[in-house]
Coordinates of C-alpha atoms (C1' of nucleotides) in Angstrom, one line a residue:
Chain A
X86 CA 11.1 -158.2 -70.7
X87 CA 12.8 -161.5 -70.0
X88 CA 10.9 -164.6 -69.4
X89 CA 10.0 -165.4 -66.0
X90 CA 11.8 -168.8 -66.1
X91 CA 15.1 -167.1 -67.3
X92 CA 14.9 -164.5 -64.7
X93 CA 14.8 -167.3 -61.9
X94 CA 17.5 -169.6 -63.3
X95 CA 19.6 -166.4 -63.7
X96 CA 19.6 -165.5 -60.0
X97 CA 20.3 -169.1 -59.1
X98 CA 16.8 -170.3 -58.2
X99 CA 15.0 -173.4 -59.0
X100 CA 12.0 -172.8 -61.3
X101 CA 8.6 -173.8 -59.6
X102 CA 5.0 -173.2 -60.3
X103 CA 4.5 -171.1 -57.1
X104 CA 7.7 -168.8 -57.8
X105 CA 6.4 -168.2 -61.3
X106 CA 2.8 -167.5 -60.2
X107 CA 4.2 -165.3 -57.4
X108 CA 6.5 -163.3 -59.9
X109 CA 3.4 -162.8 -62.3
X110 CA 1.2 -161.7 -59.4
X111 CA 3.6 -159.2 -58.3
X112 CA 4.0 -157.8 -61.7
X113 CA 0.2 -157.6 -62.3
X114 CA -0.5 -156.3 -58.8
X115 CA 2.1 -153.6 -57.9
X116 CA 2.2 -152.6 -54.2
X117 CA 0.2 -155.8 -53.3
X118 CA 0.3 -157.3 -49.9
X119 CA 1.5 -161.0 -49.2
X120 CA -1.9 -161.8 -48.7
X121 CA -3.2 -160.1 -52.0
X122 CA -0.3 -162.0 -54.0
X123 CA -1.5 -165.1 -52.3
X124 CA -5.2 -164.8 -53.3
X125 CA -4.2 -164.2 -56.9
X126 CA -1.8 -166.9 -56.9
X127 CA -4.6 -169.1 -55.8
X128 CA -6.9 -168.1 -58.3
X129 CA -4.3 -168.6 -60.9
X130 CA -2.8 -172.3 -60.0
X131 CA -5.4 -173.4 -57.7
X132 CA -3.5 -173.3 -54.4
X133 CA -0.5 -172.4 -52.6
X134 CA 0.6 -172.5 -49.2
X135 CA 1.0 -169.3 -47.2
X136 CA 4.6 -170.3 -46.3
X137 CA 5.4 -170.7 -50.0
X138 CA 4.1 -167.1 -50.8
X139 CA 6.4 -165.8 -48.0
X140 CA 9.4 -167.8 -49.0
X141 CA 9.1 -166.9 -52.6
X142 CA 8.4 -163.3 -52.1
X143 CA 11.4 -163.2 -49.6
X144 CA 14.0 -165.0 -51.9
X145 CA 12.8 -162.8 -54.9
X146 CA 13.5 -159.6 -52.5
X147 CA 16.7 -161.0 -51.5
X148 CA 18.0 -161.7 -55.0
X149 CA 17.0 -158.3 -56.4
X150 CA 14.1 -159.4 -58.5
X151 CA 11.5 -157.6 -56.6
X152 CA 11.4 -154.9 -53.9
X153 CA 9.7 -154.9 -50.7
X154 CA 8.5 -151.7 -49.0
X155 CA 7.1 -151.8 -45.4
X156 CA 5.0 -148.6 -44.7
X157 CA 4.1 -148.0 -41.2
X158 CA 0.9 -149.4 -40.0
X159 CA 0.6 -151.7 -43.3
X160 CA 1.9 -155.2 -44.0
X161 CA 4.7 -155.3 -46.3
X162 CA 4.1 -154.4 -50.1
X163 CA 5.9 -155.7 -53.0
X164 CA 6.5 -154.5 -56.5
X165 CA 8.7 -155.2 -59.5
X166 CA 9.6 -151.9 -60.5
X167 CA 13.5 -152.0 -59.4
X168 CA 16.6 -150.3 -60.1
X169 CA 15.1 -146.6 -60.5
X170 CA 15.2 -145.4 -57.0
X171 CA 11.7 -144.4 -57.1
X172 CA 9.8 -143.7 -54.0
X173 CA 6.2 -143.9 -52.7
X174 CA 3.2 -141.5 -52.2
X175 CA 0.8 -143.4 -49.6
X176 CA -2.6 -142.1 -48.7
X177 CA -3.2 -142.1 -44.9
X178 CA -6.8 -142.7 -45.3
X179 CA -7.1 -145.5 -47.6
X180 CA -3.6 -146.8 -48.1
X181 CA -3.7 -146.3 -51.7
X182 CA 0.1 -146.2 -52.9
X183 CA 1.5 -144.6 -56.2
X184 CA 5.0 -144.4 -57.3
X185 CA 7.0 -141.1 -57.3
X186 CA 10.1 -140.3 -59.4
X187 CA 13.1 -139.2 -57.3
X188 CA 12.5 -135.7 -56.2
X189 CA 16.1 -134.5 -56.8
X190 CA 17.7 -136.4 -59.7
X191 CA 18.8 -139.8 -60.7
X192 CA 19.8 -142.4 -58.1
X193 CA 21.5 -141.7 -54.9
X194 CA 19.1 -138.4 -54.8
X195 CA 20.0 -137.6 -51.2
X196 CA 23.1 -137.3 -48.9
X197 CA 23.1 -137.1 -45.2
X198 CA 24.6 -134.2 -43.8
X199 CA 26.4 -135.9 -41.3
X200 CA 26.7 -139.8 -41.6
X201 CA 28.1 -140.5 -38.2
X202 CA 30.6 -142.9 -39.6
X203 CA 27.9 -144.9 -41.3
X204 CA 28.2 -146.4 -44.6
X205 CA 24.9 -145.6 -46.4
X206 CA 23.5 -148.1 -48.6
X207 CA 19.9 -146.7 -49.4
X208 CA 17.7 -143.9 -48.8
X209 CA 14.1 -144.7 -48.3
X210 CA 11.5 -142.0 -48.9
X211 CA 7.8 -142.2 -48.2
X212 CA 5.5 -139.2 -48.8
X213 CA 2.3 -139.3 -46.6
X214 CA -0.9 -137.6 -47.4
X215 CA -4.6 -137.9 -48.7
X216 CA -5.4 -139.1 -52.2
X217 CA -8.0 -137.3 -54.2
X218 CA -10.9 -139.7 -53.4
X219 CA -10.4 -139.5 -49.6
X220 CA -10.0 -135.7 -49.6
X221 CA -13.1 -134.1 -48.1
X222 CA -14.8 -131.9 -51.0
X223 CA -13.8 -128.2 -50.9
Chain B
X253 CA 12.4 -126.9 -21.3
X254 CA 8.7 -126.9 -19.9
X255 CA 7.7 -128.9 -16.8
X256 CA 6.3 -132.2 -17.8
X257 CA 3.0 -131.6 -16.1
X258 CA 2.6 -128.6 -17.8
X259 CA 3.2 -130.1 -21.4
X260 CA 0.3 -132.5 -20.5
X261 CA -2.2 -129.9 -19.6
X262 CA -1.3 -127.7 -22.2
X263 CA -2.5 -130.4 -24.4
X264 CA -5.4 -131.1 -22.9
X265 CA -4.3 -134.5 -21.0
X266 CA -4.8 -135.3 -17.3
X267 CA -1.8 -135.7 -15.5
X268 CA -1.1 -139.1 -14.4
X269 CA 2.0 -140.9 -13.0
X270 CA 2.2 -143.2 -15.8
X271 CA 2.2 -140.5 -18.4
X272 CA 4.8 -138.5 -16.7
X273 CA 7.0 -141.5 -16.4
X274 CA 6.4 -142.3 -20.0
X275 CA 7.4 -138.9 -21.0
X276 CA 10.5 -139.0 -18.9
X277 CA 11.5 -142.3 -20.4
X278 CA 11.3 -141.3 -24.0
X279 CA 13.2 -138.2 -23.2
X280 CA 15.8 -140.4 -21.5
X281 CA 15.9 -143.0 -24.3
X282 CA 15.6 -141.7 -27.8
X283 CA 14.7 -144.1 -30.4
X284 CA 13.5 -146.6 -27.8
X285 CA 10.6 -149.2 -28.4
X286 CA 7.5 -149.3 -26.5
X287 CA 8.9 -152.5 -24.6
X288 CA 12.1 -150.5 -23.6
X289 CA 10.1 -147.6 -22.5
X290 CA 7.7 -149.8 -20.5
X291 CA 10.9 -151.3 -18.8
X292 CA 12.2 -147.8 -18.1
X293 CA 9.1 -146.6 -16.6
X294 CA 8.8 -150.1 -14.4
X295 CA 12.2 -149.3 -13.0
X296 CA 11.2 -145.9 -12.2
X297 CA 7.8 -146.1 -10.7
X298 CA 7.4 -149.9 -9.8
X299 CA 5.1 -150.9 -12.5
X300 CA 2.9 -150.0 -15.4
X301 CA 0.6 -152.1 -17.7
X302 CA 1.6 -152.7 -21.3
X303 CA -1.6 -151.1 -22.3
X304 CA -0.9 -147.8 -20.3
X305 CA 2.4 -147.7 -22.1
X306 CA 0.7 -147.9 -25.6
X307 CA -1.9 -145.5 -24.6
X308 CA 0.4 -143.0 -23.3
X309 CA 2.7 -143.0 -26.2
X310 CA -0.3 -143.1 -28.7
X311 CA -1.8 -140.1 -27.1
X312 CA 1.4 -138.1 -26.9
X313 CA 2.0 -138.9 -30.8
X314 CA -1.5 -137.9 -31.4
X315 CA -1.0 -134.7 -29.6
X316 CA 2.2 -133.8 -31.2
X317 CA 4.3 -134.1 -27.9
X318 CA 6.4 -137.2 -29.3
X319 CA 7.0 -138.5 -32.6
X320 CA 6.7 -142.2 -33.6
X321 CA 8.9 -143.8 -36.5
X322 CA 8.3 -147.1 -37.7
X323 CA 11.3 -148.6 -39.7
X324 CA 10.8 -151.7 -41.6
X325 CA 11.5 -154.7 -39.7
X326 CA 11.4 -153.2 -36.2
X327 CA 8.8 -152.4 -33.6
X328 CA 8.1 -148.6 -33.5
X329 CA 10.5 -146.2 -32.0
X330 CA 9.7 -143.0 -30.2
X331 CA 11.5 -139.9 -29.5
X332 CA 11.0 -136.3 -28.1
X333 CA 12.7 -134.4 -30.6
X334 CA 10.0 -133.0 -32.6
X335 CA 9.5 -129.9 -35.0
X336 CA 12.7 -129.7 -36.8
X337 CA 12.2 -132.1 -39.7
X338 CA 15.1 -134.3 -39.0
X339 CA 15.4 -137.9 -40.3
X340 CA 17.0 -141.0 -39.3
X341 CA 19.8 -143.2 -40.2
X342 CA 19.6 -146.9 -39.1
X343 CA 22.2 -149.6 -39.2
X344 CA 20.8 -152.7 -41.1
X345 CA 22.7 -155.1 -39.0
X346 CA 22.2 -153.8 -35.3
X347 CA 19.5 -151.3 -35.5
X348 CA 21.3 -148.5 -34.3
X349 CA 19.3 -145.3 -35.0
X350 CA 21.0 -141.8 -35.2
X351 CA 19.3 -138.4 -36.0
X352 CA 20.4 -136.9 -39.4
X353 CA 19.4 -133.1 -40.1
X354 CA 17.5 -132.6 -43.2
X355 CA 19.7 -133.0 -46.2
X356 CA 18.6 -130.1 -48.2
X357 CA 17.1 -127.4 -46.2
X358 CA 14.7 -126.3 -43.7
X359 CA 11.3 -127.9 -43.0
X360 CA 9.7 -129.4 -46.1
X361 CA 12.9 -130.5 -47.6
X362 CA 11.4 -132.4 -50.4
X363 CA 8.8 -132.1 -53.0
X364 CA 7.4 -135.1 -55.1
X365 CA 7.7 -134.3 -58.7
X366 CA 4.1 -135.4 -59.6
X367 CA 1.7 -135.7 -56.7
X368 CA -1.2 -137.4 -58.4
X369 CA -3.8 -134.9 -56.8
X370 CA -2.5 -136.3 -53.4
X371 CA -2.6 -133.6 -50.6
X372 CA 1.1 -134.4 -49.1
X373 CA 1.2 -133.7 -45.5
X374 CA 4.5 -135.2 -44.5
X375 CA 7.7 -136.8 -46.0
X376 CA 9.6 -139.6 -44.1
X377 CA 13.2 -140.1 -45.1
X378 CA 15.1 -143.2 -43.8
X379 CA 18.8 -143.8 -44.7
X380 CA 19.7 -147.3 -44.3
X381 CA 23.3 -148.6 -43.9
X382 CA 25.9 -149.9 -41.8
X383 CA 27.2 -148.3 -38.5
X384 CA 31.0 -148.1 -38.0
X385 CA 31.0 -151.1 -35.1
X386 CA 29.1 -153.4 -37.7
X387 CA 31.2 -152.7 -40.7
X388 CA 33.6 -155.5 -41.3
X389 CA 37.3 -154.0 -40.8
X390 CA 39.0 -152.9 -44.0
Chain C
dG67 C1' -12.9 -130.6 0.5
dT68 C1' -16.0 -133.7 -1.1
dA69 C1' -18.9 -136.0 -4.4
dA70 C1' -20.2 -136.7 -9.2
dA71 C1' -18.5 -137.0 -13.8
dA72 C1' -14.8 -137.8 -16.8
dA73 C1' -10.8 -139.7 -18.1
dT74 C1' -7.2 -143.1 -17.5
dA75 C1' -5.2 -147.7 -15.9
dT76 C1' -5.5 -152.7 -15.4
dT77 C1' -6.2 -157.3 -17.0
dG78 C1' -6.4 -160.6 -20.3
dA79 C1' -8.2 -162.2 -24.4
dC80 C1' -7.7 -161.5 -29.3
dT81 C1' -5.8 -160.3 -34.0
dT82 C1' -2.5 -159.6 -37.7
dA83 C1' 1.7 -160.3 -40.1
dT84 C1' 5.3 -163.2 -40.2
dT85 C1' 8.5 -167.0 -38.8
dC86 C1' 10.0 -171.8 -37.3
dC87 C1' 10.0 -176.5 -38.0
dA88 C1' 9.4 -181.2 -39.6
dT89 C1' 7.8 -183.8 -43.2
dA90 C1' 6.6 -184.4 -48.1
dT91 C1' 7.1 -183.3 -52.7
dT92 C1' 9.3 -181.3 -56.6
dT93 C1' 13.4 -179.9 -59.2
dT94 C1' 17.9 -180.3 -60.5
dT95 C1' 22.0 -183.0 -60.9
dT96 C1' 24.5 -187.2 -62.3
Chain D
dA31 C1' 16.1 -192.8 -63.8
dA32 C1' 18.1 -192.5 -59.0
dA33 C1' 20.1 -189.5 -56.0
dA34 C1' 21.0 -185.2 -54.0
dA35 C1' 19.4 -180.5 -53.4
dA36 C1' 16.1 -177.4 -53.1
dT37 C1' 11.5 -176.3 -52.4
dA38 C1' 6.4 -176.7 -50.7
dT39 C1' 3.2 -177.9 -46.9
dG40 C1' 0.7 -177.7 -42.8
dG41 C1' 0.5 -176.3 -38.4
dA42 C1' 2.4 -174.5 -34.3
dA43 C1' 4.5 -170.3 -32.4
dT44 C1' 6.1 -165.4 -32.1
dA45 C1' 6.1 -160.4 -31.9
dA46 C1' 3.8 -156.2 -31.6
dG47 C1' -0.1 -154.3 -30.8
dT48 C1' -5.3 -153.9 -30.2
dC49 C1' -10.0 -154.5 -27.8
dA50 C1' -13.1 -154.6 -24.3
dA51 C1' -14.8 -154.7 -19.6
dT52 C1' -13.9 -153.5 -15.1
dA53 C1' -11.3 -150.7 -11.6
dT54 C1' -9.0 -146.7 -10.1
dT55 C1' -7.6 -142.1 -10.6
dT56 C1' -8.1 -137.4 -11.9
dT57 C1' -10.7 -133.5 -12.8
dT58 C1' -14.9 -130.6 -12.3
dA59 C1' -18.6 -128.5 -9.9
dC60 C1' -20.4 -127.3 -5.8

DNA sequence: GTAAAAATATTGACTTATTCCATATTTTTT
DNA sequence: AAAAAATATGGAATAAGTCAATATTTTTAC
C-alpha cells in the first residue's frame, strides 16, 4: 500500500490537496459517484469545486490509478481495485454494486468468437439482478 | 418475419404510425441512437416528436420487442435482434458497434462465482477495442 | 359507423451528469 | 524566490433524456 503522494508522483502528476482527498475518498467509498466523492472530499478538506473532482477522477482513470465504470442508467462509478479483471453485479432496484471475480479464470476471461478484425482491449461484464434486500420475501 | 402491426397488437400496444415507423427504423438501422432513429422516422413519415420517439423506444424495450444497450460514453443504442443472447464489440475510437455471438455457449453464458445473494437476471458483456479502420497501420 | 373511453402524440420546460472556458491559485522547476 | 507549468475555481454550456399539460389518435362499446 503505497503512500498516495508517491502514487501521484509516480504517475507524473502534481500533488495537490484535492487529488489526495479524491484518491482517499475513492478508496474509502468503492463504487461511489462523482457526487458522492465530492461530498466526502468536502467533509474532509472543507471544499472542492465540482470541476476539480471531475478533473481528478478523470486524470486518475487516465493514468490507471482508479477505474471508472458506467452502468446503464447510472452516473459513473469509481473504484480503486484495479488490475484484477473483476466484474460487477448491480441491483436493478437499488443500484447496489458489488465486485465479482472473473467467472472463467484469470485475466482476459473471454474471447470473442468472431472479432471482425477488431483489436480487443478489454471485456466489460455487468451482471444485472436483484439484491437480497430488494427481493420480495418468498 | 411477422408484420409490424401484428407485433404491436400481440404485445398489447396500439398501432400508431409513429410506432410502426420507429420499429422499421430500428430494424433498418441496428445500433442506432434515439436521435438517429428520430431522423430516419422523420425522413420516412415527415415528422415525429422527440418524446414520441423516446416513448416508442421505451415501450418497445419494455415489451421485449427491441433491445436497448447503453455503452459507456455513448447515448443508448437500439436493435431488433433479440432473444439470442448475443453481445457487442465496440470501437473505442469511432464507436462502431458489431454483434458478437456468445463466447461460451448458448443462453446464460456466464455464471457469477459468488452471487452475494443476488438473483441474477441478465449478463451484459461488452468487448471494447479498435476497429480495423481506426487501427494505425502497422 | 359513431360516440365515449383509453391510449398515445405534441410541445416545451426541466433535470442530471458532465464538459468547456477564462481567470485565479497552487505546485514544480530553476 | 521567481518563473514556468500545472491545477483549481466559478459559471456558462451541452447532451441525453424525463416530466407534465394539452391535443390528437386509436380502440372499445354500442
